[in-house]
Each structure stands twice: as C-alpha cells, then as structure tokens.
PDB file of C-alpha atoms in Angstrom:
ATOM      1  CA  PRO A   1     110.830  60.924  66.470  1.00  0.00           C
ATOM      2  CA  TRP A   2     113.265  62.374  63.930  1.00  0.00           C
ATOM      3  CA  ILE A   3     116.308  60.088  64.203  1.00  0.00           C
ATOM      4  CA  LEU A   4     119.570  61.303  62.651  1.00  0.00           C
ATOM      5  CA  ASN A   5     122.015  58.786  61.210  1.00  0.00           C
ATOM      6  CA  PHE A   6     124.467  58.493  58.345  1.00  0.00           C
ATOM      7  CA  GLN A   7     123.108  57.803  54.886  1.00  0.00           C
ATOM      8  CA  SER A   8     124.616  56.331  51.743  1.00  0.00           C
ATOM      9  CA  PRO A   9     124.270  58.424  48.564  1.00  0.00           C
ATOM     10  CA  VAL A  10     121.590  57.167  46.172  1.00  0.00           C
ATOM     11  CA  TYR A  11     122.055  57.487  42.408  1.00  0.00           C
ATOM     12  CA  SER A  12     119.131  57.174  40.042  1.00  0.00           C
ATOM     13  CA  THR A  13     118.116  58.293  36.573  1.00  0.00           C
ATOM     14  CA  TYR A  14     114.513  58.596  37.691  1.00  0.00           C
ATOM     15  CA  GLY A  15     112.967  61.334  39.776  1.00  0.00           C
ATOM     16  CA  THR A  16     111.862  60.346  43.251  1.00  0.00           C
ATOM     17  CA  SER A  17     109.625  61.990  45.775  1.00  0.00           C
ATOM     18  CA  SER A  18     109.102  61.327  49.436  1.00  0.00           C
ATOM     19  CA  GLY A  19     105.758  60.154  50.726  1.00  0.00           C
ATOM     20  CA  LYS A  20     103.395  62.748  52.133  1.00  0.00           C
ATOM     21  CA  ALA A  21     103.246  63.217  55.883  1.00  0.00           C
ATOM     22  CA  ARG A  22     100.622  61.192  57.708  1.00  0.00           C
ATOM     23  CA  LYS A  23      97.309  63.056  57.788  1.00  0.00           C
ATOM     24  CA  ASP A  24      94.463  62.820  60.252  1.00  0.00           C
ATOM     25  CA  LEU A  25      91.745  60.457  59.121  1.00  0.00           C
ATOM     26  CA  MET A  26      88.956  62.925  59.568  1.00  0.00           C
ATOM     27  CA  GLU A  27      87.649  65.065  56.724  1.00  0.00           C
ATOM     28  CA  ALA A  28      88.033  68.843  56.622  1.00  0.00           C
ATOM     29  CA  VAL A  29      85.469  70.484  58.855  1.00  0.00           C
ATOM     30  CA  PRO A  30      83.905  73.885  58.106  1.00  0.00           C
ATOM     31  CA  ALA A  31      84.710  76.820  60.359  1.00  0.00           C
ATOM     32  CA  MET A  32      82.661  76.556  63.525  1.00  0.00           C
ATOM     33  CA  SER A  33      80.663  79.284  65.202  1.00  0.00           C
ATOM     34  CA  ASN A  34      81.780  80.719  68.531  1.00  0.00           C
ATOM     35  CA  ARG A  35      78.774  79.043  70.097  1.00  0.00           C
ATOM     36  CA  ALA A  36      80.347  75.692  69.324  1.00  0.00           C
ATOM     37  CA  PHE A  37      83.005  76.442  71.912  1.00  0.00           C
ATOM     38  CA  ASP A  38      80.868  78.140  74.526  1.00  0.00           C
ATOM     39  CA  MET A  39      80.640  75.124  76.799  1.00  0.00           C
ATOM     40  CA  LYS A  40      78.612  76.882  79.490  1.00  0.00           C
ATOM     41  CA  ALA A  41      75.970  77.838  76.942  1.00  0.00           C
ATOM     42  CA  GLU A  42      75.847  74.258  75.672  1.00  0.00           C
ATOM     43  CA  GLU A  43      75.395  72.887  79.175  1.00  0.00           C
ATOM     44  CA  SER A  44      72.613  75.307  80.017  1.00  0.00           C
ATOM     45  CA  GLU A  45      70.750  74.423  76.822  1.00  0.00           C
ATOM     46  CA  ALA A  46      71.242  70.661  77.140  1.00  0.00           C
ATOM     47  CA  TYR A  47      68.178  68.692  76.193  1.00  0.00           C
ATOM     48  CA  ILE A  48      67.637  64.966  76.672  1.00  0.00           C
ATOM     49  CA  PRO A  49      65.356  63.614  73.942  1.00  0.00           C
ATOM     50  CA  PRO A  50      62.804  60.880  74.642  1.00  0.00           C
ATOM     51  CA  ALA A  51      63.697  57.234  74.007  1.00  0.00           C
ATOM     52  CA  THR A  52      63.384  56.648  70.273  1.00  0.00           C
ATOM     53  CA  THR A  53      66.137  54.150  69.340  1.00  0.00           C
ATOM     54  CA  GLY A  54      67.169  50.591  69.982  1.00  0.00           C
ATOM     55  CA  ALA A  55      69.732  51.844  72.474  1.00  0.00           C
ATOM     56  CA  ASP A  56      66.911  52.302  74.994  1.00  0.00           C
ATOM     57  CA  TYR A  57      65.921  48.646  74.648  1.00  0.00           C
ATOM     58  CA  THR A  58      69.401  47.085  74.625  1.00  0.00           C
ATOM     59  CA  GLN A  59      70.864  44.953  77.393  1.00  0.00           C
ATOM     60  CA  LEU A  60      74.632  44.447  77.556  1.00  0.00           C
ATOM     61  CA  ASN A  61      75.887  41.037  78.661  1.00  0.00           C
ATOM     62  CA  GLU A  62      79.651  40.801  79.148  1.00  0.00           C
ATOM     63  CA  SER A  63      81.697  37.628  79.545  1.00  0.00           C
ATOM     64  CA  GLN A  64      85.446  37.153  79.814  1.00  0.00           C
ATOM     65  CA  LEU A  65      85.812  36.782  76.047  1.00  0.00           C
ATOM     66  CA  ASN A  66      83.116  38.909  74.457  1.00  0.00           C
ATOM     67  CA  MET A  67      80.220  41.319  74.797  1.00  0.00           C
ATOM     68  CA  GLU A  68      76.665  40.654  73.653  1.00  0.00           C
ATOM     69  CA  PHE A  69      74.072  43.345  72.935  1.00  0.00           C
ATOM     70  CA  ASN A  70      70.555  41.958  73.309  1.00  0.00           C
ATOM     71  CA  ILE A  71      68.044  44.297  71.651  1.00  0.00           C
ATOM     72  CA  LYS A  72      64.609  43.783  73.231  1.00  0.00           C
ATOM     73  CA  ILE A  73      62.659  45.354  70.399  1.00  0.00           C
ATOM     74  CA  PRO A  74      61.889  43.959  66.913  1.00  0.00           C
ATOM     75  CA  TYR A  75      63.353  45.621  63.813  1.00  0.00           C
ATOM     76  CA  THR A  76      62.286  45.447  60.199  1.00  0.00           C
ATOM     77  CA  ILE A  77      65.322  45.828  57.940  1.00  0.00           C
ATOM     78  CA  PRO A  78      64.667  46.175  54.178  1.00  0.00           C
ATOM     79  CA  ASP A  79      66.460  43.649  51.957  1.00  0.00           C
ATOM     80  CA  ASP A  80      67.504  46.369  49.511  1.00  0.00           C
ATOM     81  CA  GLY A  81      71.238  45.643  49.646  1.00  0.00           C
ATOM     82  CA  LYS A  82      71.952  48.951  51.384  1.00  0.00           C
ATOM     83  CA  PRO A  83      73.599  49.334  54.807  1.00  0.00           C
ATOM     84  CA  HIS A  84      71.212  50.129  57.669  1.00  0.00           C
ATOM     85  CA  THR A  85      72.239  51.351  61.110  1.00  0.00           C
ATOM     86  CA  VAL A  86      70.729  50.230  64.405  1.00  0.00           C
ATOM     87  CA  GLN A  87      71.703  52.258  67.472  1.00  0.00           C
ATOM     88  CA  ILE A  88      72.566  49.887  70.309  1.00  0.00           C
ATOM     89  CA  GLN A  89      74.132  52.241  72.848  1.00  0.00           C
ATOM     90  CA  ASN A  90      73.756  55.911  73.761  1.00  0.00           C
ATOM     91  CA  ILE A  91      76.278  57.394  76.213  1.00  0.00           C
ATOM     92  CA  SER A  92      76.782  60.959  77.449  1.00  0.00           C
ATOM     93  CA  LEU A  93      80.279  61.700  78.787  1.00  0.00           C
ATOM     94  CA  PRO A  94      81.820  64.923  80.119  1.00  0.00           C
ATOM     95  CA  ALA A  95      84.683  66.365  78.073  1.00  0.00           C
ATOM     96  CA  ASN A  96      87.283  69.105  78.272  1.00  0.00           C
ATOM     97  CA  TYR A  97      87.972  70.930  75.025  1.00  0.00           C
ATOM     98  CA  GLU A  98      91.292  72.255  73.753  1.00  0.00           C
ATOM     99  CA  TYR A  99      93.037  72.874  70.461  1.00  0.00           C
ATOM    100  CA  TYR A 100      96.018  70.944  69.149  1.00  0.00           C
ATOM    101  CA  ALA A 101      98.463  71.832  66.372  1.00  0.00           C
ATOM    102  CA  ALA A 102     101.546  70.172  64.882  1.00  0.00           C
ATOM    103  CA  PRO A 103     102.435  72.776  62.225  1.00  0.00           C
ATOM    104  CA  LYS A 104     105.357  70.747  60.863  1.00  0.00           C
ATOM    105  CA  LEU A 105     102.766  68.262  59.541  1.00  0.00           C
ATOM    106  CA  ASP A 106      99.634  70.393  59.141  1.00  0.00           C
ATOM    107  CA  LYS A 107      99.307  74.157  59.505  1.00  0.00           C
ATOM    108  CA  GLU A 108      95.770  74.029  60.891  1.00  0.00           C
ATOM    109  CA  ALA A 109      94.456  73.690  64.430  1.00  0.00           C
ATOM    110  CA  PHE A 110      92.264  70.777  65.499  1.00  0.00           C
ATOM    111  CA  LEU A 111      89.689  70.879  68.259  1.00  0.00           C
ATOM    112  CA  LEU A 112      90.045  67.941  70.661  1.00  0.00           C
ATOM    113  CA  ALA A 113      87.464  66.576  73.054  1.00  0.00           C
ATOM    114  CA  ARG A 114      89.360  65.050  75.973  1.00  0.00           C
ATOM    115  CA  ILE A 115      87.054  62.498  77.598  1.00  0.00           C
ATOM    116  CA  SER A 116      87.564  60.932  81.009  1.00  0.00           C
ATOM    117  CA  GLY A 117      85.738  57.883  82.361  1.00  0.00           C
ATOM    118  CA  TRP A 118      85.488  56.353  78.892  1.00  0.00           C
ATOM    119  CA  ASP A 119      87.063  53.018  79.887  1.00  0.00           C
ATOM    120  CA  ALA A 120      83.917  52.000  81.812  1.00  0.00           C
ATOM    121  CA  TYR A 121      81.836  51.669  78.618  1.00  0.00           C
ATOM    122  CA  ASN A 122      83.611  48.977  76.531  1.00  0.00           C
ATOM    123  CA  LEU A 123      84.092  51.270  73.553  1.00  0.00           C
ATOM    124  CA  LEU A 124      85.621  49.833  70.370  1.00  0.00           C
ATOM    125  CA  SER A 125      88.254  51.438  68.152  1.00  0.00           C
ATOM    126  CA  GLY A 126      87.065  52.594  64.755  1.00  0.00           C
ATOM    127  CA  GLU A 127      86.038  55.387  62.438  1.00  0.00           C
ATOM    128  CA  ALA A 128      83.562  57.856  63.923  1.00  0.00           C
ATOM    129  CA  ASN A 129      81.089  60.246  62.329  1.00  0.00           C
ATOM    130  CA  ILE A 130      81.075  63.691  63.960  1.00  0.00           C
ATOM    131  CA  PHE A 131      77.818  65.647  64.234  1.00  0.00           C
ATOM    132  CA  TYR A 132      77.358  69.149  65.613  1.00  0.00           C
ATOM    133  CA  GLU A 133      73.865  70.486  66.317  1.00  0.00           C
ATOM    134  CA  GLY A 134      72.433  67.654  64.217  1.00  0.00           C
ATOM    135  CA  THR A 135      74.654  68.391  61.197  1.00  0.00           C
ATOM    136  CA  PHE A 136      77.347  66.001  59.963  1.00  0.00           C
ATOM    137  CA  THR A 137      80.682  67.849  60.003  1.00  0.00           C
ATOM    138  CA  GLY A 138      83.253  65.146  59.211  1.00  0.00           C
ATOM    139  CA  LYS A 139      84.954  61.931  60.268  1.00  0.00           C
ATOM    140  CA  SER A 140      87.388  61.165  63.044  1.00  0.00           C
ATOM    141  CA  TYR A 141      88.946  58.049  64.560  1.00  0.00           C
ATOM    142  CA  ILE A 142      88.475  56.662  68.046  1.00  0.00           C
ATOM    143  CA  ASN A 143      91.474  54.713  69.332  1.00  0.00           C
ATOM    144  CA  THR A 144      90.643  52.802  72.496  1.00  0.00           C
ATOM    145  CA  GLN A 145      93.852  50.729  72.435  1.00  0.00           C
ATOM    146  CA  ILE A 146      95.518  53.065  74.921  1.00  0.00           C
ATOM    147  CA  THR A 147      96.385  52.954  78.618  1.00  0.00           C
ATOM    148  CA  LYS A 148      95.730  56.630  79.336  1.00  0.00           C
ATOM    149  CA  ASP A 149      92.834  57.766  81.505  1.00  0.00           C
ATOM    150  CA  THR A 150      91.855  60.378  78.903  1.00  0.00           C
ATOM    151  CA  LEU A 151      90.517  59.572  75.438  1.00  0.00           C
ATOM    152  CA  ASP A 152      91.207  62.244  72.807  1.00  0.00           C
ATOM    153  CA  ILE A 153      88.766  62.603  69.917  1.00  0.00           C
ATOM    154  CA  SER A 154      89.403  65.042  67.082  1.00  0.00           C
ATOM    155  CA  LEU A 155      86.329  67.149  66.312  1.00  0.00           C
ATOM    156  CA  GLY A 156      87.808  68.770  63.227  1.00  0.00           C
ATOM    157  CA  ARG A 157      89.736  71.734  61.936  1.00  0.00           C
ATOM    158  CA  ASP A 158      89.019  75.310  62.935  1.00  0.00           C
ATOM    159  CA  LYS A 159      90.157  77.830  60.335  1.00  0.00           C
ATOM    160  CA  SER A 160      89.717  80.679  62.820  1.00  0.00           C
ATOM    161  CA  ILE A 161      93.096  79.656  64.278  1.00  0.00           C
ATOM    162  CA  VAL A 162      95.784  80.777  61.801  1.00  0.00           C
ATOM    163  CA  ILE A 163      99.216  79.116  62.023  1.00  0.00           C
ATOM    164  CA  THR A 164     102.491  79.661  60.159  1.00  0.00           C
ATOM    165  CA  ARG A 165     105.829  77.844  60.556  1.00  0.00           C
ATOM    166  CA  ASN A 166     109.001  79.195  58.952  1.00  0.00           C
ATOM    167  CA  ARG A 167     112.748  78.903  59.207  1.00  0.00           C
ATOM    168  CA  ILE A 168     114.485  81.981  60.601  1.00  0.00           C
ATOM    169  CA  LYS A 169     116.667  82.980  57.649  1.00  0.00           C
ATOM    170  CA  ASP A 170     119.023  85.220  59.646  1.00  0.00           C
ATOM    171  CA  PHE A 171     119.806  82.348  61.985  1.00  0.00           C
ATOM    172  CA  THR A 172     119.919  79.333  59.659  1.00  0.00           C
ATOM    173  CA  GLU A 173     123.440  78.651  58.356  1.00  0.00           C
ATOM    174  CA  LYS A 174     125.927  75.965  57.340  1.00  0.00           C
ATOM    175  CA  LYS A 175     129.650  76.091  58.027  1.00  0.00           C
ATOM    176  CA  VAL A 176     132.700  73.828  58.108  1.00  0.00           C
ATOM    177  CA  ILE A 177     134.715  73.518  61.323  1.00  0.00           C
ATOM    178  CA  GLY A 178     137.832  71.410  60.777  1.00  0.00           C
ATOM    179  CA  SER A 179     136.724  67.923  59.726  1.00  0.00           C
ATOM    180  CA  ASN A 180     133.103  68.587  60.694  1.00  0.00           C
ATOM    181  CA  LYS A 181     130.148  70.392  59.209  1.00  0.00           C
ATOM    182  CA  LYS A 182     127.795  72.334  61.468  1.00  0.00           C
ATOM    183  CA  GLU A 183     124.242  73.287  60.519  1.00  0.00           C
ATOM    184  CA  THR A 184     122.274  75.726  62.647  1.00  0.00           C
ATOM    185  CA  ILE A 185     118.507  75.944  62.287  1.00  0.00           C
ATOM    186  CA  GLY A 186     115.954  78.297  63.818  1.00  0.00           C
ATOM    187  CA  ILE A 187     112.185  77.772  63.609  1.00  0.00           C
ATOM    188  CA  GLU A 188     109.473  80.366  64.277  1.00  0.00           C
ATOM    189  CA  ILE A 189     105.830  79.361  64.784  1.00  0.00           C
ATOM    190  CA  SER A 190     103.165  82.086  64.776  1.00  0.00           C
ATOM    191  CA  ILE A 191      99.592  81.521  65.922  1.00  0.00           C
ATOM    192  CA  LYS A 192      96.708  83.998  65.727  1.00  0.00           C
ATOM    193  CA  ASN A 193      93.274  83.588  67.289  1.00  0.00           C
ATOM    194  CA  LYS A 194      90.671  85.172  64.999  1.00  0.00           C
ATOM    195  CA  LYS A 195      87.797  84.082  67.222  1.00  0.00           C
ATOM    196  CA  THR A 196      85.914  86.380  69.600  1.00  0.00           C
ATOM    197  CA  ILE A 197      86.549  84.083  72.577  1.00  0.00           C
ATOM    198  CA  PRO A 198      89.817  82.905  74.180  1.00  0.00           C
ATOM    199  CA  VAL A 199      91.102  79.427  73.324  1.00  0.00           C
ATOM    200  CA  GLU A 200      93.586  77.041  74.899  1.00  0.00           C
ATOM    201  CA  ILE A 201      95.965  75.338  72.501  1.00  0.00           C
ATOM    202  CA  VAL A 202      98.799  72.800  72.606  1.00  0.00           C
ATOM    203  CA  ILE A 203     101.532  73.191  69.968  1.00  0.00           C
ATOM    204  CA  GLN A 204     103.984  70.398  69.205  1.00  0.00           C
ATOM    205  CA  ASP A 205     107.132  70.340  67.098  1.00  0.00           C
ATOM    206  CA  GLN A 206     110.385  68.412  67.232  1.00  0.00           C
ATOM    207  CA  VAL A 207     114.165  68.569  67.217  1.00  0.00           C
ATOM    208  CA  PRO A 208     116.238  65.712  65.783  1.00  0.00           C
ATOM    209  CA  VAL A 209     117.657  62.958  67.986  1.00  0.00           C
ATOM    210  CA  SER A 210     121.103  61.541  67.247  1.00  0.00           C
ATOM    211  CA  ALA A 211     121.516  57.793  66.718  1.00  0.00           C
ATOM    212  CA  ASN A 212     125.294  58.036  66.230  1.00  0.00           C
ATOM    213  CA  LYS A 213     128.023  59.296  68.563  1.00  0.00           C
ATOM    214  CA  ASP A 214     129.589  61.257  65.669  1.00  0.00           C
ATOM    215  CA  ILE A 215     126.402  63.285  65.217  1.00  0.00           C
ATOM    216  CA  GLU A 216     125.955  65.966  67.877  1.00  0.00           C
ATOM    217  CA  VAL A 217     122.637  67.769  68.369  1.00  0.00           C
ATOM    218  CA  GLU A 218     122.667  70.890  70.550  1.00  0.00           C
ATOM    219  CA  LEU A 219     119.526  72.720  71.610  1.00  0.00           C
ATOM    220  CA  LEU A 220     120.289  76.457  71.534  1.00  0.00           C
ATOM    221  CA  GLU A 221     116.940  78.033  72.403  1.00  0.00           C
ATOM    222  CA  LEU A 222     113.608  76.652  73.537  1.00  0.00           C
ATOM    223  CA  GLY A 223     111.853  79.416  75.457  1.00  0.00           C
ATOM    224  CA  ASN A 224     109.195  78.111  77.815  1.00  0.00           C
ATOM    225  CA  ALA A 225     108.569  74.884  75.881  1.00  0.00           C
ATOM    226  CA  LYS A 226     108.875  71.420  77.382  1.00  0.00           C
ATOM    227  CA  LYS A 227     111.184  68.931  75.661  1.00  0.00           C
ATOM    228  CA  ASN A 228     111.003  65.152  75.751  1.00  0.00           C
ATOM    229  CA  GLU A 229     114.624  63.978  75.814  1.00  0.00           C
ATOM    230  CA  GLU A 230     113.783  60.525  74.427  1.00  0.00           C
ATOM    231  CA  ASN A 231     111.878  61.461  71.269  1.00  0.00           C
ATOM    232  CA  GLY A 232     112.863  65.119  70.775  1.00  0.00           C
ATOM    233  CA  PHE A 233     109.280  66.425  70.873  1.00  0.00           C
ATOM    234  CA  VAL A 234     108.871  70.009  72.097  1.00  0.00           C
ATOM    235  CA  GLU A 235     105.544  71.299  73.369  1.00  0.00           C
ATOM    236  CA  TRP A 236     103.982  74.614  74.294  1.00  0.00           C
ATOM    237  CA  LYS A 237     100.625  75.076  76.003  1.00  0.00           C
ATOM    238  CA  THR A 238      99.128  78.541  75.972  1.00  0.00           C
ATOM    239  CA  LYS A 239      95.897  80.505  76.154  1.00  0.00           C
ATOM    240  CA  LEU A 240      95.194  82.860  73.263  1.00  0.00           C
ATOM    241  CA  GLU A 241      92.921  85.815  73.867  1.00  0.00           C
ATOM    242  CA  PRO A 242      90.547  86.995  71.102  1.00  0.00           C
ATOM    243  CA  SER A 243      92.428  88.502  68.129  1.00  0.00           C
ATOM    244  CA  ALA A 244      95.758  87.852  69.881  1.00  0.00           C
ATOM    245  CA  MET A 245      98.900  86.465  68.240  1.00  0.00           C
ATOM    246  CA  GLN A 246     101.836  84.637  69.813  1.00  0.00           C
ATOM    247  CA  LYS A 247     105.194  83.499  68.467  1.00  0.00           C
ATOM    248  CA  PHE A 248     107.180  80.449  69.543  1.00  0.00           C
ATOM    249  CA  ILE A 249     110.852  80.105  68.625  1.00  0.00           C
ATOM    250  CA  PHE A 250     113.300  77.244  69.015  1.00  0.00           C
ATOM    251  CA  LYS A 251     116.830  76.835  67.676  1.00  0.00           C
ATOM    252  CA  TYR A 252     119.250  73.936  67.458  1.00  0.00           C
ATOM    253  CA  SER A 253     122.505  72.929  65.760  1.00  0.00           C
ATOM    254  CA  VAL A 254     123.753  69.641  64.333  1.00  0.00           C
ATOM    255  CA  LYS A 255     127.481  68.811  63.942  1.00  0.00           C
ATOM    256  CA  TYR A 256     128.668  65.797  61.933  1.00  0.00           C
ATOM    257  CA  PRO A 257     131.670  64.716  59.774  1.00  0.00           C
ATOM    258  CA  LYS A 258     131.791  66.806  56.610  1.00  0.00           C
ATOM    259  CA  ASP A 259     132.347  63.759  54.396  1.00  0.00           C
ATOM    260  CA  LYS A 260     129.103  62.137  55.558  1.00  0.00           C
ATOM    261  CA  LEU A 261     125.464  62.537  54.607  1.00  0.00           C
ATOM    262  CA  ILE A 262     122.693  62.654  57.190  1.00  0.00           C
ATOM    263  CA  ASN A 263     118.920  62.924  56.962  1.00  0.00           C
ATOM    264  CA  LEU A 264     118.756  66.534  58.138  1.00  0.00           C
TER     265      LEU A 264
END
C-alpha cells in the first residue's frame, strides 16, 4: 500500500537516492516459444519416465512435529566437497496458467502457474529451479506460508508481452485552491500481445491511501478495474488476442494543505 502522510523537510549536503523497488527473486528468463503455452499440446504429449531416482524408493513418515524421508536405496556420494542432490520426492500437479504484471514496479509480464491441491504434499518454502523441456530457464521462489487454496509459482518473464506505463500529461496538473494544494494524476497502461496465441493477464497498480484526515484522495476514473478500498490496489483481468493491444486508464486527485509536504 502507498500510504500518504505529512513529511518533515530533510536538509543534507549529500546526495541521496531511494532504494530500488523490490524485484522478483527469479532470474530473467528467455522468450518462450508458443508451444510453451499450448497446454493442450503439452497434455497430449505427456510422457511419464521410468523410475530412475531416489524419489521412487522414498517413504514419507510424518509425525506431529516433523517429517522423515526414508530412502530405501543406497547412495554413493563423492567426498569432493561439492554439493550433490538426491531427489526424494516427485509430484505431478495440475496447474492453470496466466500472466501477471505490475508495471509500476516492473514493465514485463510474468507467467504464473496457479497450482491447486498443493497443501496435501507437505511442500517447504524456498528457492526453486525452473526447467522447461529439460532446459534450465531461471529461478523462482515457492512460498508455502499462505492460507490460500492456490499456490502461485512464477515461471519467468515473457518478452512477447510488451507493457508501457506513463503519466497522462494533458491530465496531470497542480493547483492551489485557497489554503490547499490539489494534485491531479492520470496513468495510462498499454499492453500488447506479440504472441500468435491469446493470453490471459492480470494487471495491478495502485492509488494512494490517506493516513491523515487533512489529506483527501479522490478516485476520478477507474474504468472496469476492481479497487481494494483498504490497500488502494487496482486490478484488471483481461484476455489479449494475438497481436492485440489494450489500454487501461485510471485517474485520481490528492488535496492537502499547501504548507505541508506529503510523499506523493
């Protein structure tokens, strides 16, 4: 949430810079082929390999305090000081796929796998390596400390979805009204699908939320977006046809005493 409140002026002889916005843990992922998103084709070509790892010989014993993986097959691990991986579990779960974008933080779209039924497998939170068709494509993070029925896993960036976010110059203005200052801001988000297949995408942005009765935030235009009144998040969900482009516009104003500073 973007909370508005009064600020005290800061004087310094040294230059300062704000910290960078929080980035997703996963590495940049190369542009994916259309086949990567053709779920029907993937299902029809699904192949279950024969048992070749320790996961096929592992028994899970769960108590109230911990879980124990008993591997019923011997392993020889070289004492070369290097990390070695032993696969202890292999799970196939159904997933729905959609894109997500928060262009205020990152002007690229991320493909999400939304997995249901995950809470029956005692998964642990941690960094995950993402592979597609046997090729390593990047890192993501699995957060299982949630109460939702759906687990979202980022599969990486797709540069075939082009996003821009700009202020609408003809609408953005500042003016003084009596003892108050009023700032009006308009934001335009444009998204183009350069793929040859349609995609579903969720776009999130935000409007500020006042933490002081002398700061008034007014939403002027939102279109068909949904707004969360508590945190100010606005969200659109749309389906983009191949080579199609859509624009999303929202506008708001903030009024506050002209002799005050706020984090706008």
